[in-house]
XYZ file of C-alpha atoms in Angstrom:
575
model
C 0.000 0.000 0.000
C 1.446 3.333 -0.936
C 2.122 6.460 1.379
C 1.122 9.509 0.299
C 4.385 12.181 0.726
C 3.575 15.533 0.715
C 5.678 18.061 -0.831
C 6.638 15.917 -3.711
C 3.836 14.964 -6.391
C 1.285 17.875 -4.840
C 2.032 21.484 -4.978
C 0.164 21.696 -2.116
C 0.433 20.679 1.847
C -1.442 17.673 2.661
C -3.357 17.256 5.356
C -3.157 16.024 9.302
C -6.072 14.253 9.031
C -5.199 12.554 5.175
C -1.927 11.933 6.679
C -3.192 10.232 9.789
C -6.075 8.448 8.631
C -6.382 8.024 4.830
C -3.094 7.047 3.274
C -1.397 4.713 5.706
C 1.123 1.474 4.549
C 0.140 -1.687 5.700
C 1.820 -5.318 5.715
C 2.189 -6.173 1.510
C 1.747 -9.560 2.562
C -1.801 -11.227 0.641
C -4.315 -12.933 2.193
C -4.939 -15.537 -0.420
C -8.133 -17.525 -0.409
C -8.642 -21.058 0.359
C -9.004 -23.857 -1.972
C -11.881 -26.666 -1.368
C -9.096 -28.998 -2.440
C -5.513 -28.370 -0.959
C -4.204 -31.310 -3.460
C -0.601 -30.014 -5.001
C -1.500 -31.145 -8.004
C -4.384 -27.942 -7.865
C -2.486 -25.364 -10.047
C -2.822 -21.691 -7.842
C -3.770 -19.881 -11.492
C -5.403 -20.603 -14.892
C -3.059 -22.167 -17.222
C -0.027 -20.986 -15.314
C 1.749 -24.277 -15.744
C 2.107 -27.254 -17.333
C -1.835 -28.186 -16.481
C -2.135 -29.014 -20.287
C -5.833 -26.877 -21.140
C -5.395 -25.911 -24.082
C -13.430 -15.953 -27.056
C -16.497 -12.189 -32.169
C -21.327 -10.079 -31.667
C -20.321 -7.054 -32.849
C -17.428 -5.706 -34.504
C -16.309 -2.314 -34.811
C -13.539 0.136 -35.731
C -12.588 3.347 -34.887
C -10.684 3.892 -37.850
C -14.521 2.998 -39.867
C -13.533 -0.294 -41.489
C -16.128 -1.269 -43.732
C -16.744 -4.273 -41.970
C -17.623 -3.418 -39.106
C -20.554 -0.964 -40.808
C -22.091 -3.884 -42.888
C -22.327 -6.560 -39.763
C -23.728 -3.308 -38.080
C -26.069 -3.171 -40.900
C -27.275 -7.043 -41.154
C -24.683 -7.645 -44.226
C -22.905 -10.630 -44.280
C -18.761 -10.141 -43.795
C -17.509 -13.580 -43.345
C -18.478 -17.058 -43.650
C -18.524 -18.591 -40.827
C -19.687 -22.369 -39.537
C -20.864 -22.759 -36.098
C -21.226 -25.838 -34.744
C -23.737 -26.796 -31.914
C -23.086 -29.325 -29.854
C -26.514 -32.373 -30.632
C -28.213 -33.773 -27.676
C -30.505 -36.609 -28.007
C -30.395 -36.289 -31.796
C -32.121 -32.862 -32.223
C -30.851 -30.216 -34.552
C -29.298 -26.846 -33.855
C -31.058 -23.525 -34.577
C -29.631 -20.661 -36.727
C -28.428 -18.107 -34.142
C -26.829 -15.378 -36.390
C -29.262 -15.087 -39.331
C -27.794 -11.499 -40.451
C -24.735 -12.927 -41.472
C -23.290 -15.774 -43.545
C -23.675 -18.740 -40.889
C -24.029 -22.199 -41.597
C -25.119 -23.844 -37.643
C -24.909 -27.292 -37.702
C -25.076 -29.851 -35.628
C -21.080 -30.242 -33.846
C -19.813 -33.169 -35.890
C -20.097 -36.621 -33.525
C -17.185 -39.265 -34.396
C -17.983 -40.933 -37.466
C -20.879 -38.931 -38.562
C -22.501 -36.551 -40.663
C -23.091 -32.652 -40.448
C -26.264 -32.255 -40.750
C -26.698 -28.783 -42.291
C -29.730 -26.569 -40.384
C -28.856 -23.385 -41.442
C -29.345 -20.912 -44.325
C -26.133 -19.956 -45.698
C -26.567 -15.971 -47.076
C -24.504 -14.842 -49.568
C -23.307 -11.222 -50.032
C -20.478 -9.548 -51.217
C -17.721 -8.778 -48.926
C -17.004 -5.539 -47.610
C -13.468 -4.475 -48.789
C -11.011 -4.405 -45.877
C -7.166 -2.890 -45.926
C -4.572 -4.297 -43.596
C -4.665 -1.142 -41.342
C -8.259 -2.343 -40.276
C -6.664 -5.952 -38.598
C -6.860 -4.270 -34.905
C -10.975 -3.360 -35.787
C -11.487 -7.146 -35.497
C -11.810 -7.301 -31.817
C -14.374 -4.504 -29.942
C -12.201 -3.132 -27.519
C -14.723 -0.553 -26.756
C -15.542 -1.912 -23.500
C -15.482 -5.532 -21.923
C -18.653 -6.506 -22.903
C -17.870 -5.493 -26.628
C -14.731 -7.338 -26.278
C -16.278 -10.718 -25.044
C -19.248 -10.465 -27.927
C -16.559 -9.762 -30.629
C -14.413 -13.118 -29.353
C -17.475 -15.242 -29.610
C -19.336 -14.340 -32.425
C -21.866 -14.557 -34.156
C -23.004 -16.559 -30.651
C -24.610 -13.872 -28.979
C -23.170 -13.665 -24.569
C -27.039 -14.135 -23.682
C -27.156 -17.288 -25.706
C -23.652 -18.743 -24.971
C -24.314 -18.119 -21.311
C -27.917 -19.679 -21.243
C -27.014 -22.786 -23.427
C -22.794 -23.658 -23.113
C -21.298 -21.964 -19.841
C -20.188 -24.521 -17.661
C -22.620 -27.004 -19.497
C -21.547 -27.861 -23.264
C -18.845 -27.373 -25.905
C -19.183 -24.894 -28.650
C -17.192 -25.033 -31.903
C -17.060 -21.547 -33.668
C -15.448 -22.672 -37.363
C -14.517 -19.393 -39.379
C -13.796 -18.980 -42.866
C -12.903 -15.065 -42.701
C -9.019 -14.579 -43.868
C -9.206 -11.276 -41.999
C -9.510 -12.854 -38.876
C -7.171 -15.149 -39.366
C -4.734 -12.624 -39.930
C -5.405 -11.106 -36.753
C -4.831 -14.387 -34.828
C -1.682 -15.022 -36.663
C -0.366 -11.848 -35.127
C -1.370 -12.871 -31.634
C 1.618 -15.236 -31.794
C 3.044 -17.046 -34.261
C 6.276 -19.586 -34.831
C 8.524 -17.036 -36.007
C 8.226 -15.110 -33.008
C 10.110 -17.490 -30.885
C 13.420 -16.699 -31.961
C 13.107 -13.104 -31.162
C 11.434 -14.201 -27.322
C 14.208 -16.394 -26.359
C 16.865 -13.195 -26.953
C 14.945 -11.989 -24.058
C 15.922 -14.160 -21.314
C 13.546 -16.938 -21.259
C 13.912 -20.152 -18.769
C 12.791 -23.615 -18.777
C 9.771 -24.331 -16.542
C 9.349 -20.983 -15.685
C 8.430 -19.336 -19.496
C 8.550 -22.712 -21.620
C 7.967 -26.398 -21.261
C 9.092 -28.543 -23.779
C 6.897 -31.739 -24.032
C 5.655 -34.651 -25.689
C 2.813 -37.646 -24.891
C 4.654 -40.691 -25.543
C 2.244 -44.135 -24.758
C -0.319 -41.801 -23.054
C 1.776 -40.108 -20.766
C 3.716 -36.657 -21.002
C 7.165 -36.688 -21.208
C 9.054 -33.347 -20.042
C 11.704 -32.364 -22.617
C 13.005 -29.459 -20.625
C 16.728 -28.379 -20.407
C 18.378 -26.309 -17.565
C 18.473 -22.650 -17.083
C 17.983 -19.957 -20.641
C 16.318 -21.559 -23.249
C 18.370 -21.751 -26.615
C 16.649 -21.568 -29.647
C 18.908 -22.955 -31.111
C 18.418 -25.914 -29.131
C 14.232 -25.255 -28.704
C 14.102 -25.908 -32.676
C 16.052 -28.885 -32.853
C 13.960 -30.327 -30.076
C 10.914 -29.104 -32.148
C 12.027 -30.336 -35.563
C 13.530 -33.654 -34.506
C 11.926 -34.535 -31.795
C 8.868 -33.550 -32.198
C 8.193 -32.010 -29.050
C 5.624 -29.483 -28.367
C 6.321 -25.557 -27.495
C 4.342 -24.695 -24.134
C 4.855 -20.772 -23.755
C 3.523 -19.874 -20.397
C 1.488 -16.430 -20.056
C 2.582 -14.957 -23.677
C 0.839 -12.021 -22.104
C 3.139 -11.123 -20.589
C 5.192 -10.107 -23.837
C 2.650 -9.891 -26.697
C 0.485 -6.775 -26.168
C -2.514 -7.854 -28.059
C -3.194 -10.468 -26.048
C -2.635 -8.099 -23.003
C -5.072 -6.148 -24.100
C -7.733 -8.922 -24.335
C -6.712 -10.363 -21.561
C -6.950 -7.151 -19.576
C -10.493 -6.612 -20.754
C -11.968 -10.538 -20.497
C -10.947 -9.936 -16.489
C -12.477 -6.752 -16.704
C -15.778 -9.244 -17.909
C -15.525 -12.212 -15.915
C -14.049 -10.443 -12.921
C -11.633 -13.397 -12.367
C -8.094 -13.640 -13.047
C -7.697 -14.845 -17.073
C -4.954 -16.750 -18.492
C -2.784 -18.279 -21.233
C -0.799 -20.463 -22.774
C 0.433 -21.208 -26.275
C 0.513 -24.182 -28.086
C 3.271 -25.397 -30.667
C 3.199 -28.774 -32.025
C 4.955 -30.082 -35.167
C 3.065 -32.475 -37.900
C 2.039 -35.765 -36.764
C 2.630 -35.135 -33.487
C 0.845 -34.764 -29.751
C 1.858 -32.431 -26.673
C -0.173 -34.019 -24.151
C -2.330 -36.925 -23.354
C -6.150 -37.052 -23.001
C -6.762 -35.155 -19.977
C -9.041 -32.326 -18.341
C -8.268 -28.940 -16.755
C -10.082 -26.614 -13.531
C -10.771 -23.930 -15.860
C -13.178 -22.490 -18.395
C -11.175 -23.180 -21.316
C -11.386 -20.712 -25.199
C -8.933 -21.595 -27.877
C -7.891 -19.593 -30.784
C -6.437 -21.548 -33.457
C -3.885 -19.072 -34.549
C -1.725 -21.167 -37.424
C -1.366 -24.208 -39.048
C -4.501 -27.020 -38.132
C -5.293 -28.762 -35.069
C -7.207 -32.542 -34.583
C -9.409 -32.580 -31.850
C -11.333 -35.144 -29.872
C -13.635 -34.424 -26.873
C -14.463 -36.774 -24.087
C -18.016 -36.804 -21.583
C -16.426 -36.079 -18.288
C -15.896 -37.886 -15.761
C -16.076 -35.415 -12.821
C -17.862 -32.170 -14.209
C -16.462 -28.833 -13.286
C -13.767 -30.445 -12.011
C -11.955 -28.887 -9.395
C -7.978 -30.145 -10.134
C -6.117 -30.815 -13.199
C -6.106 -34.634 -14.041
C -4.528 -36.715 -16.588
C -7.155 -39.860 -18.060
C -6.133 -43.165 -19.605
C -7.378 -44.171 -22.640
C -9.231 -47.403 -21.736
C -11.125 -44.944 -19.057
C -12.445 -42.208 -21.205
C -14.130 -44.186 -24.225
C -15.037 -43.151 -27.249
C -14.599 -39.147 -27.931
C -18.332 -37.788 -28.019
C -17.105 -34.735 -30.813
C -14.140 -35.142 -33.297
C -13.425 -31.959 -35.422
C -9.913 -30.325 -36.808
C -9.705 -26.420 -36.049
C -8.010 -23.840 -38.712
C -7.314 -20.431 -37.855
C -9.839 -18.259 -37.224
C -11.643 -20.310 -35.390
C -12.657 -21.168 -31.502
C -13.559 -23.887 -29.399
C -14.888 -23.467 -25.647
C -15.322 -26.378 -23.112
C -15.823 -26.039 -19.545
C -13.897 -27.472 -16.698
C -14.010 -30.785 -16.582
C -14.426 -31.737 -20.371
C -11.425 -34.350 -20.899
C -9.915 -33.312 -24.429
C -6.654 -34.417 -26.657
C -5.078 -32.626 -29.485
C -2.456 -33.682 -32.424
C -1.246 -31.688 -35.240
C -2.341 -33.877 -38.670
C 0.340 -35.234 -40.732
C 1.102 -33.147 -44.063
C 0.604 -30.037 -41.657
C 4.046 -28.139 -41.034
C 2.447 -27.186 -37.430
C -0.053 -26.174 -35.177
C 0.076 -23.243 -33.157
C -3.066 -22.209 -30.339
C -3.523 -19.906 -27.362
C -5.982 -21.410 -25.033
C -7.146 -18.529 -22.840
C -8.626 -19.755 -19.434
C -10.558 -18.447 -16.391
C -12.787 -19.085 -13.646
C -10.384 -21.302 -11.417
C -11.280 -21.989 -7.976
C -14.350 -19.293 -8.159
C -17.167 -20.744 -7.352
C -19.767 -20.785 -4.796
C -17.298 -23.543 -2.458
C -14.744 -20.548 -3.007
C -17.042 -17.889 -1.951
C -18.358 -19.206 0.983
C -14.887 -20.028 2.091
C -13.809 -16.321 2.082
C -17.598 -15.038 3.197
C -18.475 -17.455 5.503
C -15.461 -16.276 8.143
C -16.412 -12.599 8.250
C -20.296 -13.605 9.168
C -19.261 -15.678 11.510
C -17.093 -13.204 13.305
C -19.855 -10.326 12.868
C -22.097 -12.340 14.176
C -21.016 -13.589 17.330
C -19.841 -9.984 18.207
C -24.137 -9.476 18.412
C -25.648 -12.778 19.373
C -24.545 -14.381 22.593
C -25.213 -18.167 21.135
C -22.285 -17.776 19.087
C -20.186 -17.242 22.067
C -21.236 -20.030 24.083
C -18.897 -23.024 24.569
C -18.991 -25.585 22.601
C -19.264 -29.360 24.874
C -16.403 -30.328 26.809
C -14.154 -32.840 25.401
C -15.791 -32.392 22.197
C -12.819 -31.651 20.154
C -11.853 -34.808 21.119
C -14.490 -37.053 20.412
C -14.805 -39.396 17.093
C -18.068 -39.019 16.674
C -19.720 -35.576 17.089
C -23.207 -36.798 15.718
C -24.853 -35.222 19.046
C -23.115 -32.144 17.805
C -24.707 -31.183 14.774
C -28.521 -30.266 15.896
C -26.983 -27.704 17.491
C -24.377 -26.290 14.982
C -27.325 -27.049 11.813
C -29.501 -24.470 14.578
C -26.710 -22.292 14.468
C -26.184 -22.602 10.696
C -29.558 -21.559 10.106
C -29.629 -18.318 12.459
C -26.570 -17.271 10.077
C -28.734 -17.829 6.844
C -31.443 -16.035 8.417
C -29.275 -12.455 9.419
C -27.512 -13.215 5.925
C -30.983 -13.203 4.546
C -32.195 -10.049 6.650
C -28.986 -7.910 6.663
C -28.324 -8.556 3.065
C -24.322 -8.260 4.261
C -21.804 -10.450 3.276
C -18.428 -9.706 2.860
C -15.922 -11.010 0.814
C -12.353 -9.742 1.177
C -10.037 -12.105 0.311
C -10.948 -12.929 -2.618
C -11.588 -9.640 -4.184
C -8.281 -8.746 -2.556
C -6.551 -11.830 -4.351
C -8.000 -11.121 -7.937
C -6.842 -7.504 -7.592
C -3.552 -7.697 -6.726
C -2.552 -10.549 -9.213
C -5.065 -9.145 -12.638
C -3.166 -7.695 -14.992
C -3.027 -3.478 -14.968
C -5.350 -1.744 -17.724
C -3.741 -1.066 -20.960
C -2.862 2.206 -22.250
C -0.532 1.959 -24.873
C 2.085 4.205 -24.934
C 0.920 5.729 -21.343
C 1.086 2.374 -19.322
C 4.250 3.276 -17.831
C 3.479 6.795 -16.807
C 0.246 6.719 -15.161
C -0.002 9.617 -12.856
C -2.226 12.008 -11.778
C -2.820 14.608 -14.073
C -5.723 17.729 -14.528
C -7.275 19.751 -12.254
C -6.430 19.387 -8.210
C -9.532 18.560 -6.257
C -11.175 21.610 -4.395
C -14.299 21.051 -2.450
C -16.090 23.065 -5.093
C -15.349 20.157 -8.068
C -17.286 17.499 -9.293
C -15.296 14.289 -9.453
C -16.239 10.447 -11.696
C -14.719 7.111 -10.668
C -12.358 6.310 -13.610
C -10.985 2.698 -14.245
C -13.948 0.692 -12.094
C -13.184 -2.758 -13.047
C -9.476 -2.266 -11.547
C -10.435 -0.844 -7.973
C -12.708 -2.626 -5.144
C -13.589 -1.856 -1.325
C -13.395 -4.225 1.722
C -14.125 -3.642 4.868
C -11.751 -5.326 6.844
C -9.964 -5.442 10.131
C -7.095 -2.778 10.588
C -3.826 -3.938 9.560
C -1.948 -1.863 11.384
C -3.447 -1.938 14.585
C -2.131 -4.734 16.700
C -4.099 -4.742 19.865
C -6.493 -7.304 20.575
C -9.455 -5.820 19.312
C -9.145 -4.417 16.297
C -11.179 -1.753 14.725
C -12.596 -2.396 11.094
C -11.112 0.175 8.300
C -12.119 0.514 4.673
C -9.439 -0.282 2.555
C -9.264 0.688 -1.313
C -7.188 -1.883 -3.815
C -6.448 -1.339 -7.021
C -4.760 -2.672 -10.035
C -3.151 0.088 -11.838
C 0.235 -0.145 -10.298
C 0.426 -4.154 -10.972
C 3.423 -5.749 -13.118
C 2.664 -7.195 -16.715
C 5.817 -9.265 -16.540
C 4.606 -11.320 -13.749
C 0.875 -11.811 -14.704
C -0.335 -15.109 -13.295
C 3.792 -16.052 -12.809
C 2.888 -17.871 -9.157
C 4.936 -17.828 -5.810
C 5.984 -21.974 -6.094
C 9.835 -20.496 -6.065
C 10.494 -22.407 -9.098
C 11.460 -19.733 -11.051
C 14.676 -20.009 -11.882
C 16.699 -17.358 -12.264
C 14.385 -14.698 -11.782
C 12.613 -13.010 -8.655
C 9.287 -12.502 -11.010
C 7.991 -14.957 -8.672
C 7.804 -12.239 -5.591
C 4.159 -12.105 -4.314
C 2.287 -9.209 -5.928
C 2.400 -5.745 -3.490
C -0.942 -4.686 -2.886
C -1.763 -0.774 -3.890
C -4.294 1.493 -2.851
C -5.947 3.480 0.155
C -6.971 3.081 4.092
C -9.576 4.772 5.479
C -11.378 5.009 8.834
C -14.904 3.127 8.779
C -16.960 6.372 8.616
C -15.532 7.312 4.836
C -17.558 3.865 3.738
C -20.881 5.625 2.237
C -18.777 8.217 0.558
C -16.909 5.993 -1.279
C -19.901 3.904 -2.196
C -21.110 7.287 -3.075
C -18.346 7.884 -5.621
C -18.212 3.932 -6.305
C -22.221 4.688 -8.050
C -20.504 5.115 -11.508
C -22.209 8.664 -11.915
C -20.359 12.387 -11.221
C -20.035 13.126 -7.538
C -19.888 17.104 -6.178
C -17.373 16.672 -3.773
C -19.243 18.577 -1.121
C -21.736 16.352 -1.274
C -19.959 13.438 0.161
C -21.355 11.715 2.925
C -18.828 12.673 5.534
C -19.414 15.394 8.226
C -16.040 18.054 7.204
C -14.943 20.148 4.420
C -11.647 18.643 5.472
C -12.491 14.834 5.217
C -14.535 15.498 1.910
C -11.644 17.209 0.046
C -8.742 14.880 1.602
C -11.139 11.835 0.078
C -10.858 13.610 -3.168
C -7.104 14.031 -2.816
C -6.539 10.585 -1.621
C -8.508 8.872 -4.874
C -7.357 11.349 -7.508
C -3.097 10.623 -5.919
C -3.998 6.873 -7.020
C -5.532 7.840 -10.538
C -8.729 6.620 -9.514
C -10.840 9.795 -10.119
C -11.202 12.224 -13.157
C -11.955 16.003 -11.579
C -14.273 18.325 -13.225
């Protein structure tokens, strides 16, 4: 957490009070949330490792590429296939009917597509090279997400495949293409490994040999020298870890998908030379979307065995059966499956390679997750009010066997805390929030990432202020950090994400990374304040334009330091 130091980036004198109570440095040290399942084999972020898992709506363009104005206007721009997953036999529906979509059926080993669609033909809108960016909506998140999945509309995708089936989005739109190609590519590994890259840590070299995965991996630097001979002889796979963290395209969808989900998203890229398989048939404990960037890819999907699987697990062949889907994925187009869904992929003979980025989210958030982090903080509000909560439990009844005779009383319990939860409507969850904010990646500015400071007008009680970057900031309520008596007082405290490192995006603590301290746990940035700022900042926190003497708090002084405070972080605009 940052101290405020007066004299230097204000030409004014700060405050007593702002000093004393607003911007105060606490321990840097996270409190990370619990897993459900503590297993080491549980990877601590999406695709941050060698876990083996493997998102186009509307399009637009600021620079007014003619594509995006005829799918705005119902005119067809692209060909593309989309293919629905069958169950019990019935036949998809056409979801996109204003441009050229064929929706069949998702093909089923062995079988047929069976074509339910009207494919419309129209001439396509002429597009120039300088348009590539307009392919992706980076307008906002949702504009983002709609453009990845397209022409599946979110309402649709989230009603009918999230967390339940496959979908197969098969493109024919060169365009696109092109713009996946330039998310990463073969030829940029040459160029990456000048930069200091180390096995494990940014690469895994691999190949599934008999059904297992065989580790390839040198010591220390990679050598491309050495990473292409392994490649072209051996046929090993490239696994780049977090390319993120390097490419700035796929920062900047990256960025804006956690923006979406609000959970920490990830990837890898995939490498794998004809006639040849990275990994064995396995399934991950994340919501999986892969871009087929170059080269084709032979896929076969398996029914899983433990849906929304918690843990990364490898499956045997003579376990998984026959695969339920079977298709081969070109560039241009995307496949989701959700947690759980085992899945193998080889690069077809006759094709030079394969190259995909599997982007991946939603790990270890879900309700289990959440109630692990809530669950605490009612608990501990609670008893401070009701007496029953401070009652002793039985005597010797930590060690007993069997505490059957136990649980009337704690389901009683139980069901007094679902009843405040239901009356008070407050449950906090700290932790967590505090987690995904200090390890998301910062917002992407282009040429200003590095030099984000406060800028414009100084905050007077007189000026009307707006919360600016809103997905990158949250507020707990938590107990102080800094106080270490007994009984500690509750403080708000601000986070934010602006300040976080690129280069260490979903990089892990494990201390395996050799050679480099990337692995340091993330420093947490942002504010402290005392309890009583609360419904001012969920005054500012509305979205809308705030007069600052209009903030809930009862001084002139404790409004404008609040203004200060947020617009010394970058987290307000000032009018």
């Amino acid at each position: 957490m940052t101290r405020y130091n007066p004299g230097t980036s204000l030409p004014m004198k700060q405050s007593k009070a702002l000093t004393q109570h607003i911007v105060q440095p606490f321990n840097a040290a996270a409190i990370l949330r619990r897993p459900l399942n503590t297993s080491p084999s549980s990877a601590p972020r999406p695709e941050r490792r060698a876990g083996g898992a493997e998102r186009p709506g509307r399009v637009s363009s600021a620079r007014g590429c003619a594509a995006a104005a005829a799918l705005r206007g119902g005119r067809s721009v692209h060909s593309s296939h989309v293919w629905l997953p069958a169950a019990g036999g019935t036949r998809g529906e056409t979801l996109y009917a204003g441009a050229a979509v064929a929706v069949r059926t998702m093909p089923k080993k062995g079988g047929k597509h069976a074509e339910v669609g009207m494919e419309v033909q129209s001439k396509r809108a002429k597009r120039e090279a300088a348009c590539l960016p307009s392919v992706m909506d980076f307008e906002s998140p949702d504009s983002l997400f709609a453009s990845l999945i397209s022409p599946i509309k979110p309402e649709v995708f989230f009603k009918e495949y999230w967390e339940e089936k496959p979908l197969l989005v098969q493109r024919n739109d060169p365009l696109l293409a092109a713009y996946y190609q330039s998310l990463f590519q073969l030829s940029d590994l040459k160029e990456l490994c000048s930069q200091g890259l180390y096995y494990g840590r940014d690469i895994n070299i691999c190949r599934c040999v008999n059904g297992k995965k065989k580790v390839l991996n040198k010591e220390g630097k990679v050598n491309y020298a050495q990473l292409k001979k392994d490649f072209d002889q051996k046929k090993a796979t490239v696994q780049f870890h977090q390319p993120q963290r390097f490419k700035e395209e796929l920062w900047k969808i990256q960025e804006k998908l956690e923006c979406y989900f609000g959970s920490l998203v990830g990837s890898n890229v995939y490498i794998t030379p004809q006639g040849s398989q990275g990994l064995p048939p396995h399934y991950d404990d994340v919501e999986v979307f892969i871009l087929q960037l170059e080269g084709e890819k032979h896929w076969r999907l398996y029914k899983p065995t433990v849906p929304l699987a918690r843990e990364y697990n490898v499956e045997s062949e003579d376990r998984i059966g026959n695969p339920t889907h079977e298709f081969i994925l070109k560039p241009g187009d995307l496949l989701y499956f959700p947690r759980g869904t085992i899945h193998q992929a080889d690069t077809p003979p006759g094709i030079s390679h394969s190259t995909h980025v599997t982007i991946s989210t939603y790990q270890n958030n879900s309700w289990g997750d959440f109630l692990l982090d809530a669950i605490p903080g009612l608990v501990f509000s609670t008893a401070k009010e009701d007496v029953a909560l401070r009652t002793s439990i039985p005597r010797k009844l930590l060690m007993q066997v069997d505490i059957a005779d136990s649980t009337k009383k704690l389901s009683s319990i139980l069901r007094m805390l679902a009843d405040r939860l239901e009356n008070t409507g407050e449950l906090r969850s700290s932790d967590m929030r505090k987690d995904f904010i200090m390890n998301r990646l910062p917002p992407c500015l282009g040429c200003d990432s590095d030099s984000l400071t406060p800028g414009g007008k100084l905050p007077k009680l007189d000026s009307k202020i707006r919360l600016q970057f809103r997905d990158h900031a949250v507020i707990t309520v938590e107990p102080d950090q800094e106080d270490s008596d007994e009984i500690r007082k509750e403080m708000v405290y601000v986070y934010h994400s602006l300040k976080n490192r690129r280069e260490t995006h979903m990089m892990g603590m494990d201390g395996n990374d050799t050679g480099s301290e990337d692995g340091a746990q993330q420093t947490p940035h942002g504010l402290r304040f005392p309890l009583s700022y609360l419904d001012a900042l969920k005054q500012i926190w509305s979205g809308s334009t705030v007069s600052v003497k209009e903030l809930k708090l009862t001084s002139a002084e404790e409004k404008e330091n609040l203004a200060l405070a947020l617009w010394t972080e970058c987290l307000i605009e000032v009018f």
